[in-house]
PDB file of N, CA and C and ligand atoms in Angstrom:
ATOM      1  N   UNK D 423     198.915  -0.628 -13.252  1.00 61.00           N
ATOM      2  CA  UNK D 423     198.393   0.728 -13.494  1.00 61.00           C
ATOM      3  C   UNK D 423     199.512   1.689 -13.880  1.00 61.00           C
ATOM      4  N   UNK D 424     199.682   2.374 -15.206  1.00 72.00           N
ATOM      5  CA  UNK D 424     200.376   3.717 -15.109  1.00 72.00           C
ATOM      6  C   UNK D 424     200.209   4.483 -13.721  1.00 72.00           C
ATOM      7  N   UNK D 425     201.363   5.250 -13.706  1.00 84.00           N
ATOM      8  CA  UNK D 425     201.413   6.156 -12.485  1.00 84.00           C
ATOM      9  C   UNK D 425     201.134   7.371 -13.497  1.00 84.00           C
ATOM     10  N   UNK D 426     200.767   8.274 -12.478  1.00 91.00           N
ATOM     11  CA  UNK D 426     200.915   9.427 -13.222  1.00 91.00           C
ATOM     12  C   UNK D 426     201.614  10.346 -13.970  1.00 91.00           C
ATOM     13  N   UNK D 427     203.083  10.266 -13.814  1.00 92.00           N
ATOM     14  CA  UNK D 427     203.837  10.588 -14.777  1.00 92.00           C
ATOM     15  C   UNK D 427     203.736  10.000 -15.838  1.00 92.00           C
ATOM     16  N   UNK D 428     203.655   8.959 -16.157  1.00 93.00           N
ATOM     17  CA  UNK D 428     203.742   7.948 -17.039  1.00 93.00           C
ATOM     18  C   UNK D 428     202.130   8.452 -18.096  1.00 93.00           C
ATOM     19  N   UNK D 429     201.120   8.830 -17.214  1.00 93.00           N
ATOM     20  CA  UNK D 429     199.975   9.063 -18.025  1.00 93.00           C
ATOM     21  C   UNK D 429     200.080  10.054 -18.734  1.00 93.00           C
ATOM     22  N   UNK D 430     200.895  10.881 -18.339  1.00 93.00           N
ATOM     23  CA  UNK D 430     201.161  12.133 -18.616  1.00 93.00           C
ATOM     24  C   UNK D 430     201.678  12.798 -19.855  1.00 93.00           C
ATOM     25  N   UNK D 431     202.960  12.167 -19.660  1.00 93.00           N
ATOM     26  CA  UNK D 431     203.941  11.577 -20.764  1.00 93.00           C
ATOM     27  C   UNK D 431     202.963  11.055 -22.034  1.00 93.00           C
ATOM     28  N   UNK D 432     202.203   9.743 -21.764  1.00 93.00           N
ATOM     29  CA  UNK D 432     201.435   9.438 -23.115  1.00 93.00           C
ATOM     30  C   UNK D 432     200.276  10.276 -23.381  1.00 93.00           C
ATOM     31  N   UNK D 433     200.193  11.201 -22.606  1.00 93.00           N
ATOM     32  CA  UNK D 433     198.959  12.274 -23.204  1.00 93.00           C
ATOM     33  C   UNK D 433     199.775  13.332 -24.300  1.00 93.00           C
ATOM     34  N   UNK D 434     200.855  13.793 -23.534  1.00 93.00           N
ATOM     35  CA  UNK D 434     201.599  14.416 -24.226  1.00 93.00           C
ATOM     36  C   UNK D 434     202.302  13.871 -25.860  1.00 93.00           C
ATOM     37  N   UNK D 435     202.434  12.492 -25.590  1.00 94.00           N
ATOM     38  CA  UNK D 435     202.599  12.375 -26.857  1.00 94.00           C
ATOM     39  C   UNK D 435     201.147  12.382 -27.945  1.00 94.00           C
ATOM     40  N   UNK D 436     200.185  11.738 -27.465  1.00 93.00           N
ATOM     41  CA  UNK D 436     199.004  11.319 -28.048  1.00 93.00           C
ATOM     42  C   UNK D 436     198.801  13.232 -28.619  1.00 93.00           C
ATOM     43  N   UNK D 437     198.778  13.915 -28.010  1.00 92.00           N
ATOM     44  CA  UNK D 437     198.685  15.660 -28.306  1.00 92.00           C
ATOM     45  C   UNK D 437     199.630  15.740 -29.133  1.00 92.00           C
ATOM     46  N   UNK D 438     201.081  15.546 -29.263  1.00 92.00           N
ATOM     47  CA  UNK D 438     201.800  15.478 -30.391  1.00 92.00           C
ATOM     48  C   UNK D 438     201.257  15.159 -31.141  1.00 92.00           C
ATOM     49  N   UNK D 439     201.174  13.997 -31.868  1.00 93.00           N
ATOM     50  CA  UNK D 439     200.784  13.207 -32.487  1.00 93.00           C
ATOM     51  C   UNK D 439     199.648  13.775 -33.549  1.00 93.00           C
ATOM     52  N   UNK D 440     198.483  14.318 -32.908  1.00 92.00           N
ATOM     53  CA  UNK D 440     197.330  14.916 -33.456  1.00 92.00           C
ATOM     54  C   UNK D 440     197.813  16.048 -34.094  1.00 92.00           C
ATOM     55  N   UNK D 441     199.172  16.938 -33.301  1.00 90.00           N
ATOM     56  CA  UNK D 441     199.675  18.389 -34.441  1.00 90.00           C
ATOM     57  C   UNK D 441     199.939  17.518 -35.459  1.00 90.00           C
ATOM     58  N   UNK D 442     201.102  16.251 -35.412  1.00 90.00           N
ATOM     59  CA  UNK D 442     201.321  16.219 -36.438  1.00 90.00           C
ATOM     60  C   UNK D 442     200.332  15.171 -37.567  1.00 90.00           C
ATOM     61  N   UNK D 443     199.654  15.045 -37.511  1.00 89.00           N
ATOM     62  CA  UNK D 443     198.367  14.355 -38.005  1.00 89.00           C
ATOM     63  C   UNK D 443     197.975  15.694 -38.973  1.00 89.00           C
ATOM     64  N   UNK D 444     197.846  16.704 -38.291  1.00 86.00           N
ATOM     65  CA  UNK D 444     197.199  17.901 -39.212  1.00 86.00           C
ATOM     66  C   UNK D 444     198.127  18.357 -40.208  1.00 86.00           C
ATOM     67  N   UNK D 445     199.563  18.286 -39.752  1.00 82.00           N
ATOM     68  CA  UNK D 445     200.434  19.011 -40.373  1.00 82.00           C
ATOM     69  C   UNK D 445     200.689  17.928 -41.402  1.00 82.00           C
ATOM     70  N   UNK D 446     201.157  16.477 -41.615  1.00 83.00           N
ATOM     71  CA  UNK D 446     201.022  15.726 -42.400  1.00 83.00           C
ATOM     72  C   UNK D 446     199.422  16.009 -43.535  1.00 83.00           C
ATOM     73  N   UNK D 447     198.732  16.129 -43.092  1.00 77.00           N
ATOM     74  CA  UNK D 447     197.269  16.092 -43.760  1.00 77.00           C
ATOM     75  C   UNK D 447     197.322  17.555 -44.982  1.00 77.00           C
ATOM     76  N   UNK D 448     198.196  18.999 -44.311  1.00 73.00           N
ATOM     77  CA  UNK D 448     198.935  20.020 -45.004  1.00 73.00           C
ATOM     78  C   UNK D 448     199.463  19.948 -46.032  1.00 73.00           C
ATOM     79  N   UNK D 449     200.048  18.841 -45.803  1.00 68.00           N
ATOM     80  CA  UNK D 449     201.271  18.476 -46.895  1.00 68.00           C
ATOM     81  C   UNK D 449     200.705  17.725 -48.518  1.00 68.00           C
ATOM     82  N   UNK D 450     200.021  17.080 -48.032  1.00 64.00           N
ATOM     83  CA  UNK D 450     199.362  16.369 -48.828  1.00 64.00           C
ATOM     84  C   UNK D 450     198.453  16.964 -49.664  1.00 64.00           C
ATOM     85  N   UNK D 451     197.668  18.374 -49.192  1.00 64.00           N
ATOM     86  CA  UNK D 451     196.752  19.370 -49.480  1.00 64.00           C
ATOM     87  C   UNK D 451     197.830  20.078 -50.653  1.00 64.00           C
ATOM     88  N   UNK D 452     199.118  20.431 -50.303  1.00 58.00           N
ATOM     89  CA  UNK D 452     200.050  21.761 -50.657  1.00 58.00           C
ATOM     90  C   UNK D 452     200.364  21.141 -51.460  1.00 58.00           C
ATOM     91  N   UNK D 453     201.837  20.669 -51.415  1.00 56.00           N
ATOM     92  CA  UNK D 453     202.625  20.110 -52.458  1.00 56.00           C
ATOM     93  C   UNK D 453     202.534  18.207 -52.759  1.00 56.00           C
ATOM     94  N   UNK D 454     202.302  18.165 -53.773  1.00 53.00           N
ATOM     95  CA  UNK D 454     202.122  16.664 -53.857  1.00 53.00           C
ATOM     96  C   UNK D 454     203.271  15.662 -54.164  1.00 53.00           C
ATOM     97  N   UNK D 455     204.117  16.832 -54.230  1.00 56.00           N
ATOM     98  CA  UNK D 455     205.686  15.717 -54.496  1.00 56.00           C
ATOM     99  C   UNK D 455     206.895  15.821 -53.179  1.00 56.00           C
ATOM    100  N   UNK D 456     206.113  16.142 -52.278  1.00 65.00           N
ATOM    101  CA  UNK D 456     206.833  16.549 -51.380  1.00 65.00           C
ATOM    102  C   UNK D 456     207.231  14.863 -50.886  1.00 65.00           C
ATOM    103  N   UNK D 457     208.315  14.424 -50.727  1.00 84.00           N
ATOM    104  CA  UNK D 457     208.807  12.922 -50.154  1.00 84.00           C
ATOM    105  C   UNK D 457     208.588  13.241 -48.554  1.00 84.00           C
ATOM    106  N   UNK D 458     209.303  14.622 -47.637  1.00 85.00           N
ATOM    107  CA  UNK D 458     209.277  14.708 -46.621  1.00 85.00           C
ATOM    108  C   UNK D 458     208.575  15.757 -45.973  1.00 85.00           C
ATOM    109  N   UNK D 459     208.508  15.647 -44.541  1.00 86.00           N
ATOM    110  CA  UNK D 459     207.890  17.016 -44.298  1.00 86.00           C
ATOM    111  C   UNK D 459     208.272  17.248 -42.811  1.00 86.00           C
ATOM    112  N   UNK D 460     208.089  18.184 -42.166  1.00 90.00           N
ATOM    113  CA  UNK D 460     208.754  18.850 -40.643  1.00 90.00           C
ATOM    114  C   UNK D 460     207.217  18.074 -39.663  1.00 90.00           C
ATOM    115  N   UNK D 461     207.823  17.697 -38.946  1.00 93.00           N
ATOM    116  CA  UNK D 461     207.048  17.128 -38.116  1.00 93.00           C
ATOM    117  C   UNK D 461     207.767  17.538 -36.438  1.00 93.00           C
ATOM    118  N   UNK D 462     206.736  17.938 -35.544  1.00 94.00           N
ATOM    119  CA  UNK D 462     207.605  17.892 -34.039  1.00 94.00           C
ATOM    120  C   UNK D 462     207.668  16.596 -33.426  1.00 94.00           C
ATOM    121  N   UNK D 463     208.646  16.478 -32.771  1.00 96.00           N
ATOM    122  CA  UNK D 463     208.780  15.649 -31.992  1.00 96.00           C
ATOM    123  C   UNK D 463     207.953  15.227 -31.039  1.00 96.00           C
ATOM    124  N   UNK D 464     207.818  13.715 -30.982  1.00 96.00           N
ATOM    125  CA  UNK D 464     206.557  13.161 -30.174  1.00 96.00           C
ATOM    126  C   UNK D 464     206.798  13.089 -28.542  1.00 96.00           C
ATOM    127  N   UNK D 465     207.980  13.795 -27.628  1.00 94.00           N
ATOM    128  CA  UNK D 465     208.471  12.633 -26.917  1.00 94.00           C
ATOM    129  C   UNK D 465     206.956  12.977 -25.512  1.00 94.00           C
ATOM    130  N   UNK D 466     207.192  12.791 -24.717  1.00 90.00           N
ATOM    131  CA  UNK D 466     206.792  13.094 -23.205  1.00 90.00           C
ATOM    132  C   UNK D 466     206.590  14.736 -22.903  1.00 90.00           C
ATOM    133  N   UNK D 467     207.732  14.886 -23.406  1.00 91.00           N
ATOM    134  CA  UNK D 467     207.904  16.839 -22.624  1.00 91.00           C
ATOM    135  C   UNK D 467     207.019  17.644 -23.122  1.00 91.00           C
ATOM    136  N   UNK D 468     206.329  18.388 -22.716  1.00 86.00           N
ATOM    137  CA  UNK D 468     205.138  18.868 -22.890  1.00 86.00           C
ATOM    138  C   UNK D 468     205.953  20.722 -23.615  1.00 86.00           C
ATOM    139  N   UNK D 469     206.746  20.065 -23.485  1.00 91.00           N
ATOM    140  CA  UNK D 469     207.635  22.309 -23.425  1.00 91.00           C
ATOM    141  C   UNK D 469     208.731  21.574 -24.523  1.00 91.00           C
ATOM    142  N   UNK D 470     209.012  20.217 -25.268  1.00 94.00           N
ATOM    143  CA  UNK D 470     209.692  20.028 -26.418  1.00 94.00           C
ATOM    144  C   UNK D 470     208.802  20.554 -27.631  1.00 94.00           C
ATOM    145  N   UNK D 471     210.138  21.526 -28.267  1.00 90.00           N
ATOM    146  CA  UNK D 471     209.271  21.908 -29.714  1.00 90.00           C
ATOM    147  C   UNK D 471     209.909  21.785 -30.833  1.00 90.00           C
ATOM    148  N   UNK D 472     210.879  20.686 -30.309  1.00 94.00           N
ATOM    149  CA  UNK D 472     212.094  20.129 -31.731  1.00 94.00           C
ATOM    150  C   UNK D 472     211.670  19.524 -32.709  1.00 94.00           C
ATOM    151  N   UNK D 473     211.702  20.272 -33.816  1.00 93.00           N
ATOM    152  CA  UNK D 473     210.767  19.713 -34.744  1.00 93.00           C
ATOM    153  C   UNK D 473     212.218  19.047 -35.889  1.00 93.00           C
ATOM    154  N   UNK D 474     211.490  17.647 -36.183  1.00 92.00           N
ATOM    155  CA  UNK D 474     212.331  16.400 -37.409  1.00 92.00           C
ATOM    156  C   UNK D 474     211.968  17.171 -38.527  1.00 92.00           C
ATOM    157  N   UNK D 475     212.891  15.878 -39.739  1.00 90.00           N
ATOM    158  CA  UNK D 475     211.955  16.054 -41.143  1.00 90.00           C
ATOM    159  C   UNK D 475     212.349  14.543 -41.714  1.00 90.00           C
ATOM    160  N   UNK D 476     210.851  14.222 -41.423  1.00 92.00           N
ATOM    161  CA  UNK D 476     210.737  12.583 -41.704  1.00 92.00           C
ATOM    162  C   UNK D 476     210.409  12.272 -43.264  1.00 92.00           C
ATOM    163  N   UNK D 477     210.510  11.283 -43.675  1.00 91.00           N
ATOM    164  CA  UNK D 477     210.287  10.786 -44.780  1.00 91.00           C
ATOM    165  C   UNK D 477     208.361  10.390 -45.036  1.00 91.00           C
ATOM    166  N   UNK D 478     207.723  10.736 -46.033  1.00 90.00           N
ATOM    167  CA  UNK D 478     206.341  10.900 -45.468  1.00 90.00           C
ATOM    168  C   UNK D 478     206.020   9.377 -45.454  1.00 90.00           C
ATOM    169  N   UNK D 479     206.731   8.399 -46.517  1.00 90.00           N
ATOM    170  CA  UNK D 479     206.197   7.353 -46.283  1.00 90.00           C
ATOM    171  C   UNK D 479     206.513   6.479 -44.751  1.00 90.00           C
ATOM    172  N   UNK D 480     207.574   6.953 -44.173  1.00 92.00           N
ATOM    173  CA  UNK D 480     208.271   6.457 -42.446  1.00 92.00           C
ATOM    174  C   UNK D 480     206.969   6.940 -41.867  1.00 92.00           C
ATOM    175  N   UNK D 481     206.914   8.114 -41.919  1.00 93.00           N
ATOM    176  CA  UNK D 481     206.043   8.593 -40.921  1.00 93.00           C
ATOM    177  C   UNK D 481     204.322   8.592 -40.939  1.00 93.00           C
ATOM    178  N   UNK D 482     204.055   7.809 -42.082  1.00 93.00           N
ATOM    179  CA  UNK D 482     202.437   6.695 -41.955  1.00 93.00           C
ATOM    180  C   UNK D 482     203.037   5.426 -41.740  1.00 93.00           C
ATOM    181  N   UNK D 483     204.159   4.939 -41.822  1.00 93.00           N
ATOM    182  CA  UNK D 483     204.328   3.035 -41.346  1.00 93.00           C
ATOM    183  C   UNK D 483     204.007   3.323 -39.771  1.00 93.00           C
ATOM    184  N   UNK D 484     204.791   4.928 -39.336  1.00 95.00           N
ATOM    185  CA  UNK D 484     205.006   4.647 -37.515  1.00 95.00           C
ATOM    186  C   UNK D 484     203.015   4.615 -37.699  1.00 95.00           C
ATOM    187  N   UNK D 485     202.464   5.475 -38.079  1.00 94.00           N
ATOM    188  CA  UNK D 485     201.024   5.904 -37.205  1.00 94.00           C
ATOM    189  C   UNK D 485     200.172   4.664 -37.918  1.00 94.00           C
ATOM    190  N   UNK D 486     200.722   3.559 -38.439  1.00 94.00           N
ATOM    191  CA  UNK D 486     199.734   2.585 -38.494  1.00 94.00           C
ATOM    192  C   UNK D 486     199.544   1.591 -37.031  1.00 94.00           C
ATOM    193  N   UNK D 487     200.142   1.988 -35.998  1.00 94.00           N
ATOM    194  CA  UNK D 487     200.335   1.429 -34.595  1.00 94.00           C
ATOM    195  C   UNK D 487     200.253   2.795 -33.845  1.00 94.00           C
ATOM    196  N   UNK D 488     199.076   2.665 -33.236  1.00 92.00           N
ATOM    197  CA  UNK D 488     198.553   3.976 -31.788  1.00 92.00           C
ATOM    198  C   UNK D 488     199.730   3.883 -31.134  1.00 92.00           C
ATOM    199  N   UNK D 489     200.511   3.221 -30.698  1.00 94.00           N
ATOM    200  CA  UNK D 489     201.176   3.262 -29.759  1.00 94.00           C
ATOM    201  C   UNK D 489     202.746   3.775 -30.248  1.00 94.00           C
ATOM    202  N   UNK D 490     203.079   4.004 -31.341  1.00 96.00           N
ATOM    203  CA  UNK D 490     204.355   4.387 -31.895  1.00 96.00           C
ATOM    204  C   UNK D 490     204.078   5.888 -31.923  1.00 96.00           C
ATOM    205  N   UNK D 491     205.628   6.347 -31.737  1.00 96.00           N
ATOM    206  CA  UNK D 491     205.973   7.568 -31.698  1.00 96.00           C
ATOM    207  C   UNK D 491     207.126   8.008 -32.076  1.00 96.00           C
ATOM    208  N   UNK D 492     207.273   9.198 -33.021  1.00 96.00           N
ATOM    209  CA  UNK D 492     208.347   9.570 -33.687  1.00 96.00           C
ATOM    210  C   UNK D 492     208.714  10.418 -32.493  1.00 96.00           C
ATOM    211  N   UNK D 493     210.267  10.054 -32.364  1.00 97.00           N
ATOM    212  CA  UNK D 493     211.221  11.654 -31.171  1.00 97.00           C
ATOM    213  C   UNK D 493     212.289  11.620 -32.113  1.00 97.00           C
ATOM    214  N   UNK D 494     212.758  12.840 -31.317  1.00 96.00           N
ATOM    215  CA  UNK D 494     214.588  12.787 -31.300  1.00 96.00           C
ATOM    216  C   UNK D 494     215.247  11.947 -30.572  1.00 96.00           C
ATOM    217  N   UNK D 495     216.153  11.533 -31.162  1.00 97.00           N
ATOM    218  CA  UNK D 495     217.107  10.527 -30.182  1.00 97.00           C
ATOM    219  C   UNK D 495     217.210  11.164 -29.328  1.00 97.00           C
ATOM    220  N   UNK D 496     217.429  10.098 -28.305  1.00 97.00           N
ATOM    221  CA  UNK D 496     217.935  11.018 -26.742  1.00 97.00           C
ATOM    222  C   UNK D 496     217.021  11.552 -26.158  1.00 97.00           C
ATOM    223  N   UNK D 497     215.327  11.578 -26.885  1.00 97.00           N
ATOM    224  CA  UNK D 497     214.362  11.997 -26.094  1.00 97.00           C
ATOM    225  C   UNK D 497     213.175  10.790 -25.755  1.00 97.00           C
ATOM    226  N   UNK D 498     213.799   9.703 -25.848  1.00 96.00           N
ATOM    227  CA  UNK D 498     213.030   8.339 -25.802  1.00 96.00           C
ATOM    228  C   UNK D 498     212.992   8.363 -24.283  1.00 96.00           C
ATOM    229  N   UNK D 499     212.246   7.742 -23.780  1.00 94.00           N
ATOM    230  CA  UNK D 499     211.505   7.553 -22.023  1.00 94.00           C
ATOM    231  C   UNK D 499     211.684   5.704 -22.036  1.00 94.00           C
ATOM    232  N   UNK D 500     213.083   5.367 -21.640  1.00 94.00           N
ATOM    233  CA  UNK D 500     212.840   3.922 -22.012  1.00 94.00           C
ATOM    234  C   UNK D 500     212.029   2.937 -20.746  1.00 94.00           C
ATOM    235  N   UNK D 501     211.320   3.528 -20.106  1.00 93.00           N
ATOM    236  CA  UNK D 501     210.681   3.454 -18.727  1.00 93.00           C
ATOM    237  C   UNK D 501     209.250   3.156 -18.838  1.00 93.00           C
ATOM    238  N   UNK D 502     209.372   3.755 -20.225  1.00 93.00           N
ATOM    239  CA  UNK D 502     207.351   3.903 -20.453  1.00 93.00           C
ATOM    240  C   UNK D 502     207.284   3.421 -22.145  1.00 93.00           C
ATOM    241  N   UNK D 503     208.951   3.273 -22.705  1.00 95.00           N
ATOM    242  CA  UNK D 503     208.389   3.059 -24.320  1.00 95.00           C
ATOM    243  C   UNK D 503     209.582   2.584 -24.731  1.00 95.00           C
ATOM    244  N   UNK D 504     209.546   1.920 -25.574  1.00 96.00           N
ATOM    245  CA  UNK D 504     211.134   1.176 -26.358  1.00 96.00           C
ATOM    246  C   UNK D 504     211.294   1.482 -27.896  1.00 96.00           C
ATOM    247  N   UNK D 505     212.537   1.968 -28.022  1.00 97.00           N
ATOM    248  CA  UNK D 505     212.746   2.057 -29.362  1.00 97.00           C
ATOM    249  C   UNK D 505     212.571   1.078 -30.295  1.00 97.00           C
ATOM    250  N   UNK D 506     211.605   0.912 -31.538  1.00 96.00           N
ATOM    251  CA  UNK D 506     211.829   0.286 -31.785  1.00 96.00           C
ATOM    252  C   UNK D 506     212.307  -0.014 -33.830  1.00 96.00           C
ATOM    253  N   UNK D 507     212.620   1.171 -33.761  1.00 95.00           N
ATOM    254  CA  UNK D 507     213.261   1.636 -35.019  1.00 95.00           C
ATOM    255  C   UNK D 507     213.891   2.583 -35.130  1.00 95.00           C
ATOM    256  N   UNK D 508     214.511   3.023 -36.143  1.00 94.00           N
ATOM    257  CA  UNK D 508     215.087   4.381 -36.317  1.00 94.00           C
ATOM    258  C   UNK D 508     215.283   4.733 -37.797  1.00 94.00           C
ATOM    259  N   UNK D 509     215.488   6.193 -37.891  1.00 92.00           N
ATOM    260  CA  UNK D 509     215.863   6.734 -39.122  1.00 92.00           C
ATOM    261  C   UNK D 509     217.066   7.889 -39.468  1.00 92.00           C
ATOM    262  N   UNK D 510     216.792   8.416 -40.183  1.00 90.00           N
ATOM    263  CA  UNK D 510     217.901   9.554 -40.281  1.00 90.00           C
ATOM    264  C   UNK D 510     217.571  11.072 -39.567  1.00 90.00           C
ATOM    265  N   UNK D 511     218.468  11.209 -37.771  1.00 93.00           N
ATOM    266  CA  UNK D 511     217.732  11.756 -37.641  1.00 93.00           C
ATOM    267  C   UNK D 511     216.483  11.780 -36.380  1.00 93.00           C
ATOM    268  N   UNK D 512     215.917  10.328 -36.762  1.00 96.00           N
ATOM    269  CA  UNK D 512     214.872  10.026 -35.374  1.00 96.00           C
ATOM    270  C   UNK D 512     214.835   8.789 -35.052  1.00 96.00           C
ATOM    271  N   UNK D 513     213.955   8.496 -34.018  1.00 97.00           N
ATOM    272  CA  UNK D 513     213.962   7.293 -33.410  1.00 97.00           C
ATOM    273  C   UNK D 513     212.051   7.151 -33.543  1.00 97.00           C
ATOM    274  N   UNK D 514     212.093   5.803 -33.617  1.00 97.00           N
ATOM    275  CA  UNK D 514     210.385   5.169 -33.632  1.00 97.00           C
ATOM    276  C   UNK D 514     210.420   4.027 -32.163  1.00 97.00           C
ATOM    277  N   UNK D 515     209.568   5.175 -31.553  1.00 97.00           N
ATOM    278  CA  UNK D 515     209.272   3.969 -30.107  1.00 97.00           C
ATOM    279  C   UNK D 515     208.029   3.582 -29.541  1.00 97.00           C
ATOM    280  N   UNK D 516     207.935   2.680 -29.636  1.00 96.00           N
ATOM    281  CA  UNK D 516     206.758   2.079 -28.929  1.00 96.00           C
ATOM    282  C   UNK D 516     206.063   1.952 -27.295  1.00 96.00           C
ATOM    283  N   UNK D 517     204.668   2.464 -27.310  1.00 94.00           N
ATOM    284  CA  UNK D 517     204.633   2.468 -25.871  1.00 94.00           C
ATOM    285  C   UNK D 517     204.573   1.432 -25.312  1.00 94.00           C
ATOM    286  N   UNK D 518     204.664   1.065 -23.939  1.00 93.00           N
ATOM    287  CA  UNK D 518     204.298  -0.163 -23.022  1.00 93.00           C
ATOM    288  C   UNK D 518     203.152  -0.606 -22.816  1.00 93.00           C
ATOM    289  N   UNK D 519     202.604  -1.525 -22.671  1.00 87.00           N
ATOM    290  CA  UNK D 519     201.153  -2.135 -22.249  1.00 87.00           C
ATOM    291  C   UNK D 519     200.471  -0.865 -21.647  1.00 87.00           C
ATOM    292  N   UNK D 520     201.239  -0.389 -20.066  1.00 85.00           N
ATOM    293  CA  UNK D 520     200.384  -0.270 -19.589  1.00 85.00           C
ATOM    294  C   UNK D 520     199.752   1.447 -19.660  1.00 85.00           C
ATOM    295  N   UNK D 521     200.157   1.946 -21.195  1.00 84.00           N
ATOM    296  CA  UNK D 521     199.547   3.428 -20.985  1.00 84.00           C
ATOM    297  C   UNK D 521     198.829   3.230 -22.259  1.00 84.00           C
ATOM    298  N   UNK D 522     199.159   1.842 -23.210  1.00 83.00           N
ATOM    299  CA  UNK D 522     198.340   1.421 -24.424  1.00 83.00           C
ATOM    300  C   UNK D 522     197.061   2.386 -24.755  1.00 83.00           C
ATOM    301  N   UNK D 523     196.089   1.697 -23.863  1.00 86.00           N
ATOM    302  CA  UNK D 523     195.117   2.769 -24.103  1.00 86.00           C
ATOM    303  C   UNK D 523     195.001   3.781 -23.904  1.00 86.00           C
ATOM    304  N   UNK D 524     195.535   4.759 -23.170  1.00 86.00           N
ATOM    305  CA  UNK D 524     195.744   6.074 -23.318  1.00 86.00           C
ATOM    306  C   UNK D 524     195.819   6.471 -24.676  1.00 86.00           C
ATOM    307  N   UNK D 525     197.044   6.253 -25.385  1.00 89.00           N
ATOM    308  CA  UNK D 525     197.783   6.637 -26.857  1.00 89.00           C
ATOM    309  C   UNK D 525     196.909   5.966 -27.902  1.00 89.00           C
ATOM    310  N   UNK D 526     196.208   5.049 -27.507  1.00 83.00           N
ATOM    311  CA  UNK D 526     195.460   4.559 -28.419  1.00 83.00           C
ATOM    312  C   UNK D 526     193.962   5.085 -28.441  1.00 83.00           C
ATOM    313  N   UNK D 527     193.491   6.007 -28.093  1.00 55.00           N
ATOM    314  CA  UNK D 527     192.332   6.561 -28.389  1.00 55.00           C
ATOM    315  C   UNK D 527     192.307   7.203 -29.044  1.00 55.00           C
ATOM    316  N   UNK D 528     191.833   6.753 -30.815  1.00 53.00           N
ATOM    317  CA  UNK D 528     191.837   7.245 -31.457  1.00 53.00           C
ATOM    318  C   UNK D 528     190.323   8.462 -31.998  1.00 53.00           C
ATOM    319  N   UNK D 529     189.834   8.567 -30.602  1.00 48.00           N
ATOM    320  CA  UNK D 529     188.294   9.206 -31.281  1.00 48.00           C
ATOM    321  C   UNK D 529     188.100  10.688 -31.855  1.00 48.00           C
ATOM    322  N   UNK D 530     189.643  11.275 -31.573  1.00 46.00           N
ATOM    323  CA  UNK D 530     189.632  12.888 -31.650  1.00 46.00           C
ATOM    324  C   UNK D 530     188.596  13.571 -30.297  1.00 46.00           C
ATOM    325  N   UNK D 531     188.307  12.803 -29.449  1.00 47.00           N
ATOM    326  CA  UNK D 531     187.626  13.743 -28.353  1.00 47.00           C
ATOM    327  C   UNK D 531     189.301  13.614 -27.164  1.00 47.00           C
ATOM    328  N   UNK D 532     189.011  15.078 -26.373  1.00 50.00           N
ATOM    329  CA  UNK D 532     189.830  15.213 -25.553  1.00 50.00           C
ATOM    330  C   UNK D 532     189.897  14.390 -24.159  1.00 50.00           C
TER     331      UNK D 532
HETATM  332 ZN1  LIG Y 210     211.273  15.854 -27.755  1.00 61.98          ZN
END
């Protein structure tokens, strides 16, 4: 079972995740030659508002897996998720089994 920090943490990212879902979806609306775009950081911390600037095609490889998450280095939780890539800039980490489904509900309900 996740403990509760741990649930916490992947809610917080899964809520990331959805800003940047919209803000990617922006981009695509605005400028069409845009390669990159500002995205915040996915990590745990609910009060992080460090926002990257990912490459747009990096940042649909991470969200083809619920469980990946773009941070800043140094803001990875290697307790609850493992790095398992990187870029210029950020880190791509994957969650653990056991908060999987949490991060993976993809239905848009809260
Ligand atoms: Zn962060």
């Amino acid at each position: 079972m996740a403990t509760d920090r741990k649930e916490r943490i992947a809610r917080n990212e899964a809520s990331f995740r959805d800003l940047n879902e919209s803000l990617e979806a922006n981009v695509h609306r605005g400028q069409r030659q845009a390669d990159f775009a500002g995205f915040v950081c996915e990590c745990g911390d609910g009060d992080c508002d460090t926002t990257l600037r990912v490459a747009l095609d990096a940042y649909a490889a991470v969200r083809e897996d619920d469980r990946q998450f773009i941070v800043v280095p140094g803001h990875q939780l290697p307790d609850t998720e493992d790095v398992v890539d990187h870029g210029d800039g950020y880190l791509i980490v994957r969650k653990h089994d056991e908060v999987a489904e949490i991060v993976g509900d993809n239905s848009g309900q809260p």
